[in-house]
């Protein structure tokens, strides 16, 4: 057995990676596939790296069922750069884009887009501190919008869409899927563009995956700098310049791990089991633990919750850390606690948290 210590890792991002992925990377670190060098040390134009990036793309296409008329890109700058690249590329001069605001990330995406042109709010959950999703009929769209942007899972507020919002005919749906990417099956054909920073569910920080329907590339203005230009990046196979090679290699290992596990349906079952376990602990605590989001909007990836006082919350974080449960402090804008239970978090870690919660309540409740 490995003497190496691994904690129950509830970090929100960067976050836990599957142990078999880390072990494989470790085994291949000094000599990748007989090349006598690390993936970090080889040319991004080498046949070995070409195989790495092409296999990663093929495995992603297979796992998500990405249709042939979509391009896949591995970019840099994080999801935050996509907040700007989406309007730069897809919102023609003079046009406006619609934003569904269900939490901090979609709000930030809209603010970035507003710096460069017109935006409209199709829904704003801020008045209720982002505890819920828009109800049917609450969304007001501009039928001429360049696109509709939404965030599939609000990492900070723990609000997650259960299905895609119904948008006007012909208006492409753009989605920040950073924190629940690859956590469940997705019908990619409903989207114009999906983006996700890797460091929540798909790999280490440094690479952002963008999936775009090909016809939208025709909108890209010719005067954009190459690295901000979807057309340039898509046509070069993400190799216009040096890509984040090692991060892409790690994403490739995560995708293999997901395939071995049985794909996104199997992953979804496991994720639901973990989430249900923790929500049950919250709901069964007689109000000692209180979830932030309303039940219908609850995320299976990020679970923010509060306790009777800030003192107890601080004590919880401290005591949990002693029990090797780390990363549970909530985001400063919501306060309290947050359990991020991404794909790579084992069921045993969710169970350990639930047991700790019960113990803590018994001692301090
Ligand atoms: C983490 C996160 C971001 C920001 O990602 P960066 O890679 O740090 O830019 C954006 N959106 C969502 C939903 C996130 O979870």
Coordinates of C-alpha atoms and ligand atoms in Angstrom, one line a residue:
X1 CA 0.0 0.0 0.0
X2 CA 1.1 3.5 -0.8
X3 CA 2.5 5.3 2.3
X4 CA 1.6 8.6 0.6
X5 CA -1.0 10.7 2.3
X6 CA -4.1 11.7 0.4
X7 CA -6.8 13.8 2.0
X8 CA -10.5 14.0 1.4
X9 CA -10.2 16.9 -1.0
X10 CA -13.2 19.2 -1.3
X11 CA -11.4 22.1 -3.0
X12 CA -13.5 24.2 -5.4
X13 CA -10.7 24.6 -8.0
X14 CA -8.1 23.7 -8.7
X15 CA -9.4 20.5 -7.3
X16 CA -9.0 16.8 -6.8
X17 CA -7.8 14.7 -9.7
X18 CA -8.3 10.9 -10.0
X19 CA -5.6 9.0 -8.2
X20 CA -5.0 6.6 -11.2
X21 CA -4.4 9.7 -13.4
X22 CA -1.8 11.1 -11.1
X23 CA -0.1 7.8 -10.8
X24 CA 0.0 7.3 -14.5
X25 CA 1.4 10.8 -14.9
X26 CA 4.0 10.0 -12.3
X27 CA 5.0 6.8 -14.0
X28 CA 5.4 8.6 -17.3
X29 CA 6.9 11.7 -16.0
X30 CA 10.6 11.1 -16.8
X31 CA 10.2 8.9 -19.9
X32 CA 7.0 9.3 -21.9
X33 CA 6.4 6.3 -24.1
X34 CA 10.0 5.5 -24.6
X35 CA 11.0 9.0 -25.8
X36 CA 13.4 9.5 -22.9
X37 CA 11.7 12.8 -22.0
X38 CA 8.7 14.2 -20.2
X39 CA 5.7 15.5 -22.1
X40 CA 6.8 18.9 -20.6
X41 CA 10.1 18.6 -22.5
X42 CA 8.9 17.7 -26.0
X43 CA 8.0 19.7 -29.1
X44 CA 4.3 20.5 -29.5
X45 CA 4.9 19.6 -33.2
X46 CA 6.3 16.1 -32.4
X47 CA 4.4 13.0 -33.4
X48 CA 4.1 12.0 -29.8
X49 CA 2.4 15.3 -28.8
X50 CA 0.2 15.2 -31.9
X51 CA -1.0 11.8 -30.8
X52 CA -1.7 13.1 -27.3
X53 CA -3.8 16.1 -28.4
X54 CA -5.6 14.1 -31.2
X55 CA -6.5 11.3 -28.8
X56 CA -7.7 13.7 -26.2
X57 CA -10.0 15.3 -28.8
X58 CA -11.2 11.9 -30.0
X59 CA -11.9 10.7 -26.5
X60 CA -13.8 13.9 -25.6
X61 CA -15.9 13.6 -28.8
X62 CA -16.7 10.0 -27.9
X63 CA -17.5 10.7 -24.3
X64 CA -19.8 13.7 -25.0
X65 CA -21.1 12.5 -28.3
X66 CA -19.9 15.7 -30.0
X67 CA -21.4 16.0 -33.5
X68 CA -19.1 16.2 -36.5
X69 CA -20.1 19.8 -37.2
X70 CA -18.5 21.0 -34.0
X71 CA -14.8 22.0 -33.5
X72 CA -12.9 21.3 -30.3
X73 CA -10.2 23.7 -29.0
X74 CA -7.8 23.6 -26.2
X75 CA -7.1 27.2 -25.3
X76 CA -5.4 29.2 -22.5
X77 CA -6.6 32.1 -20.3
X78 CA -9.2 30.1 -18.3
X79 CA -12.9 30.4 -18.4
X80 CA -12.4 34.0 -17.6
X81 CA -10.9 34.8 -21.0
X82 CA -13.9 33.1 -22.6
X83 CA -16.1 35.7 -20.9
X84 CA -14.4 38.1 -23.3
X85 CA -13.7 35.9 -26.3
X86 CA -17.3 34.8 -26.7
X87 CA -18.6 38.4 -27.3
X88 CA -15.5 39.4 -29.3
X89 CA -16.1 36.4 -31.7
X90 CA -19.8 35.9 -31.7
X91 CA -21.5 39.3 -31.2
X92 CA -21.3 41.3 -34.4
X93 CA -20.7 45.1 -34.1
X94 CA -23.9 46.8 -33.0
X95 CA -25.6 43.6 -31.9
X96 CA -26.6 42.7 -28.3
X97 CA -26.3 39.4 -26.4
X98 CA -28.6 38.0 -23.7
X99 CA -27.3 36.8 -20.3
X100 CA -29.1 34.5 -17.8
X101 CA -27.6 35.5 -14.5
X102 CA -27.9 32.8 -11.8
X103 CA -24.8 33.5 -9.8
X104 CA -21.3 35.1 -9.6
X105 CA -19.9 33.5 -12.7
X106 CA -22.7 34.3 -15.1
X107 CA -22.7 37.8 -13.6
X108 CA -19.0 38.2 -14.2
X109 CA -19.4 36.8 -17.8
X110 CA -22.0 39.5 -18.5
X111 CA -19.9 42.3 -17.0
X112 CA -17.0 41.4 -19.2
X113 CA -19.2 41.3 -22.3
X114 CA -20.7 44.7 -21.3
X115 CA -17.2 46.3 -21.6
X116 CA -17.1 45.5 -25.3
X117 CA -20.7 46.0 -26.4
X118 CA -24.4 45.6 -25.7
X119 CA -25.8 43.0 -23.3
X120 CA -29.3 42.3 -21.9
X121 CA -30.3 40.5 -18.8
X122 CA -32.7 37.7 -19.6
X123 CA -33.0 36.8 -15.9
X124 CA -31.3 38.0 -12.8
X125 CA -31.3 36.0 -9.6
X126 CA -29.3 38.5 -7.6
X127 CA -32.2 39.9 -5.6
X128 CA -32.6 36.4 -4.0
X129 CA -28.9 36.0 -3.6
X130 CA -28.8 33.4 -6.4
X131 CA -30.6 30.6 -4.6
X132 CA -32.7 29.4 -7.6
X133 CA -33.1 28.9 -11.3
X134 CA -35.4 30.9 -13.5
X135 CA -38.9 29.5 -13.5
X136 CA -40.7 28.8 -16.8
X137 CA -41.9 32.1 -18.2
X138 CA -39.4 34.2 -16.2
X139 CA -36.9 34.4 -19.0
X140 CA -37.2 37.3 -21.3
X141 CA -35.2 37.0 -24.5
X142 CA -34.4 39.4 -27.3
X143 CA -35.3 37.3 -30.5
X144 CA -32.5 39.2 -32.3
X145 CA -29.8 38.5 -29.6
X146 CA -26.4 37.4 -31.0
X147 CA -26.5 34.5 -28.5
X148 CA -27.9 33.6 -25.1
X149 CA -25.2 32.9 -22.4
X150 CA -25.8 30.9 -19.2
X151 CA -23.7 29.1 -16.6
X152 CA -24.7 25.4 -16.3
X153 CA -23.4 25.2 -12.7
X154 CA -22.7 28.2 -10.5
X155 CA -19.7 27.0 -8.6
X156 CA -20.1 29.5 -5.8
X157 CA -23.8 29.5 -5.3
X158 CA -24.4 25.8 -6.0
X159 CA -27.2 26.3 -8.5
X160 CA -27.2 23.9 -11.4
X161 CA -29.5 23.8 -14.5
X162 CA -31.3 20.4 -15.0
X163 CA -32.0 21.1 -18.6
X164 CA -31.1 23.7 -21.2
X165 CA -33.1 26.9 -21.1
X166 CA -35.4 27.2 -24.1
X167 CA -34.2 30.0 -26.3
X168 CA -35.7 31.7 -29.4
X169 CA -35.3 29.8 -32.6
X170 CA -32.0 30.5 -34.3
X171 CA -30.3 32.1 -31.3
X172 CA -27.3 30.1 -30.3
X173 CA -26.9 28.9 -26.7
X174 CA -23.5 29.6 -25.2
X175 CA -22.6 27.9 -21.9
X176 CA -20.0 28.2 -19.2
X177 CA -19.8 24.6 -18.2
X178 CA -16.6 24.9 -16.2
X179 CA -17.7 23.3 -13.0
X180 CA -19.9 20.5 -14.1
X181 CA -18.2 19.6 -17.4
X182 CA -18.1 15.8 -17.9
X183 CA -20.1 15.2 -14.7
X184 CA -23.2 14.0 -16.7
X185 CA -24.4 13.4 -20.2
X186 CA -25.0 16.5 -22.3
X187 CA -26.8 17.0 -25.6
X188 CA -24.1 19.1 -27.4
X189 CA -26.3 19.6 -30.4
X190 CA -28.5 22.0 -28.3
X191 CA -25.5 24.4 -27.9
X192 CA -23.7 26.9 -30.2
X193 CA -20.7 26.9 -27.9
X194 CA -19.6 25.3 -24.6
X195 CA -16.5 26.3 -22.7
X196 CA -14.9 24.9 -19.5
X197 CA -11.8 25.6 -17.6
X198 CA -10.2 22.3 -16.9
X199 CA -9.3 22.7 -13.3
X200 CA -12.7 21.7 -11.8
X201 CA -13.4 18.4 -13.5
X202 CA -11.2 17.8 -16.5
X203 CA -7.6 18.3 -15.5
X204 CA -5.2 20.8 -14.1
X205 CA -5.3 24.6 -14.5
X206 CA -3.9 26.0 -17.7
X207 CA -6.2 24.7 -20.4
X208 CA -9.7 25.6 -21.3
X209 CA -11.8 23.5 -23.6
X210 CA -14.1 25.2 -26.1
X211 CA -16.6 23.3 -28.3
X212 CA -18.1 25.4 -31.1
X213 CA -20.6 24.7 -33.8
X214 CA -18.8 25.3 -37.1
X215 CA -21.2 27.7 -38.7
X216 CA -20.6 30.2 -35.9
X217 CA -16.9 30.5 -37.0
X218 CA -18.3 32.6 -40.0
X219 CA -19.1 35.4 -37.5
X220 CA -15.5 35.8 -36.3
X221 CA -14.3 39.3 -37.2
X222 CA -11.1 39.3 -39.2
X223 CA -9.3 41.9 -37.1
X224 CA -9.1 39.9 -33.9
X225 CA -5.6 39.0 -32.6
X226 CA -4.8 35.5 -33.6
X227 CA -4.9 34.0 -30.1
X228 CA -8.3 35.6 -29.4
X229 CA -9.7 34.3 -32.7
X230 CA -11.8 31.1 -32.7
X231 CA -11.3 30.6 -36.4
X232 CA -7.5 30.8 -36.2
X233 CA -7.4 28.5 -33.2
X234 CA -9.9 26.0 -34.6
X235 CA -8.2 25.8 -38.0
X236 CA -4.8 25.2 -36.5
X237 CA -6.1 22.4 -34.2
X238 CA -5.2 24.5 -31.2
X239 CA -1.6 24.6 -32.5
X240 CA -1.3 28.2 -33.8
X241 CA 1.3 28.7 -31.0
X242 CA 2.6 26.5 -28.2
X243 CA -0.4 25.1 -26.4
X244 CA -0.4 24.1 -22.7
X245 CA 1.0 20.7 -23.6
X246 CA 1.2 19.1 -20.2
X247 CA -2.2 20.3 -19.1
X248 CA -3.7 18.8 -22.4
X249 CA -1.9 15.5 -21.7
X250 CA -3.4 15.5 -18.2
X251 CA -6.9 16.1 -19.6
X252 CA -6.3 13.2 -21.9
X253 CA -5.5 10.9 -18.9
X254 CA -8.7 12.1 -17.2
X255 CA -10.7 11.3 -20.3
X256 CA -9.3 7.8 -20.5
X257 CA -10.1 7.4 -16.8
X258 CA -13.7 8.4 -17.5
X259 CA -13.9 6.0 -20.4
X260 CA -12.7 3.1 -18.2
X261 CA -15.3 4.1 -15.6
X262 CA -18.1 3.6 -18.2
X263 CA -18.5 7.1 -19.5
X264 CA -20.7 10.0 -18.5
X265 CA -23.8 8.0 -17.6
X266 CA -21.7 5.9 -15.1
X267 CA -20.1 9.1 -13.8
X268 CA -23.5 10.8 -13.4
X269 CA -24.7 7.9 -11.2
X270 CA -21.7 8.2 -8.9
X271 CA -22.0 11.9 -8.7
X272 CA -25.7 11.7 -7.9
X273 CA -25.0 9.2 -5.2
X274 CA -22.4 11.5 -3.5
X275 CA -24.6 14.6 -3.8
X276 CA -27.7 12.8 -2.4
X277 CA -25.8 11.5 0.5
X278 CA -24.7 15.1 1.5
X279 CA -28.0 16.7 0.8
X280 CA -29.7 14.1 2.9
X281 CA -27.3 14.9 5.8
X282 CA -28.2 18.6 5.4
X283 CA -32.0 18.0 5.2
X284 CA -31.9 15.5 8.1
X285 CA -30.1 17.8 10.5
X286 CA -33.2 19.6 11.7
X287 CA -32.0 22.9 10.4
X288 CA -28.5 22.7 11.9
X289 CA -27.0 22.6 8.4
X290 CA -28.8 24.7 5.8
X291 CA -28.3 24.5 2.1
X292 CA -27.9 27.7 0.1
X293 CA -29.8 26.7 -3.0
X294 CA -33.5 25.7 -3.1
X295 CA -33.9 22.0 -3.6
X296 CA -35.0 22.1 -7.2
X297 CA -31.8 24.0 -8.2
X298 CA -29.3 22.0 -6.2
X299 CA -25.9 21.3 -7.8
X300 CA -24.4 17.8 -7.8
X301 CA -20.9 19.4 -7.9
X302 CA -20.8 22.2 -5.4
X303 CA -22.8 22.3 -2.1
X304 CA -22.6 25.5 -0.2
X305 CA -24.3 25.4 3.2
X306 CA -24.5 27.4 6.4
X307 CA -24.5 26.6 10.1
X308 CA -26.1 28.3 13.1
X309 CA -23.2 30.7 13.6
X310 CA -20.0 31.8 12.0
X311 CA -18.1 30.6 15.1
X312 CA -19.4 27.1 14.5
X313 CA -18.6 27.3 10.8
X314 CA -15.0 28.3 11.6
X315 CA -14.8 25.5 14.1
X316 CA -16.2 23.1 11.6
X317 CA -13.6 24.0 9.0
X318 CA -10.8 23.6 11.6
X319 CA -11.9 20.3 13.0
X320 CA -12.6 18.9 9.6
X321 CA -9.1 19.7 8.5
X322 CA -7.8 17.8 11.5
X323 CA -9.8 14.8 10.2
X324 CA -8.2 15.2 6.7
X325 CA -11.3 16.8 5.2
X326 CA -10.0 19.8 3.4
X327 CA -11.2 22.7 1.2
X328 CA -14.6 23.1 3.0
X329 CA -14.5 26.8 3.7
X330 CA -17.2 28.6 1.7
X331 CA -16.6 31.3 -0.8
X332 CA -16.4 34.7 0.8
X333 CA -19.5 36.0 -1.0
X334 CA -21.8 33.2 0.3
X335 CA -19.9 32.5 3.6
X336 CA -20.3 29.3 5.5
X337 CA -19.1 26.1 4.0
X338 CA -18.9 24.6 0.6
X339 CA -18.3 20.9 -0.3
X340 CA -17.1 20.6 -3.9
X341 CA -17.6 17.0 -4.9
X342 CA -16.2 16.8 -8.4
X343 CA -15.9 13.6 -10.5
X344 CA -12.6 12.6 -9.0
X345 CA -13.8 12.8 -5.4
X346 CA -14.4 9.2 -4.2
X347 CA -17.7 8.1 -2.7
X348 CA -15.8 7.3 0.5
X349 CA -14.8 11.0 0.8
X350 CA -18.5 12.0 0.6
X351 CA -19.3 9.4 3.2
X352 CA -16.5 10.7 5.5
X353 CA -18.0 14.2 5.3
X354 CA -21.5 13.0 6.1
X355 CA -20.1 11.1 9.2
X356 CA -18.1 14.1 10.2
X357 CA -21.2 16.3 9.9
X358 CA -23.2 14.0 12.2
X359 CA -20.4 13.8 14.8
X360 CA -19.9 17.5 14.8
X361 CA -23.6 18.2 15.3
X362 CA -23.7 15.7 18.1
X363 CA -20.8 17.4 19.9
X364 CA -21.6 21.0 19.2
X365 CA -25.3 21.1 18.2
Ligands
LIG1 C1 -13.8 28.6 -11.9 C2 -14.8 29.1 -12.8 C3 -14.6 30.1 -13.7 C4 -13.2 30.8 -13.7 O1 -12.3 30.0 -14.2 P1 -10.8 30.5 -14.5 O2 -10.2 29.4 -15.2 O3 -10.2 30.8 -13.2 O4 -10.9 31.7 -15.4 C5 -15.6 30.5 -14.5 N1 -16.8 30.0 -14.5 C6 -17.1 28.9 -13.6 C7 -18.4 28.3 -13.7 C8 -16.1 28.5 -12.8 O5 -16.4 27.5 -11.9

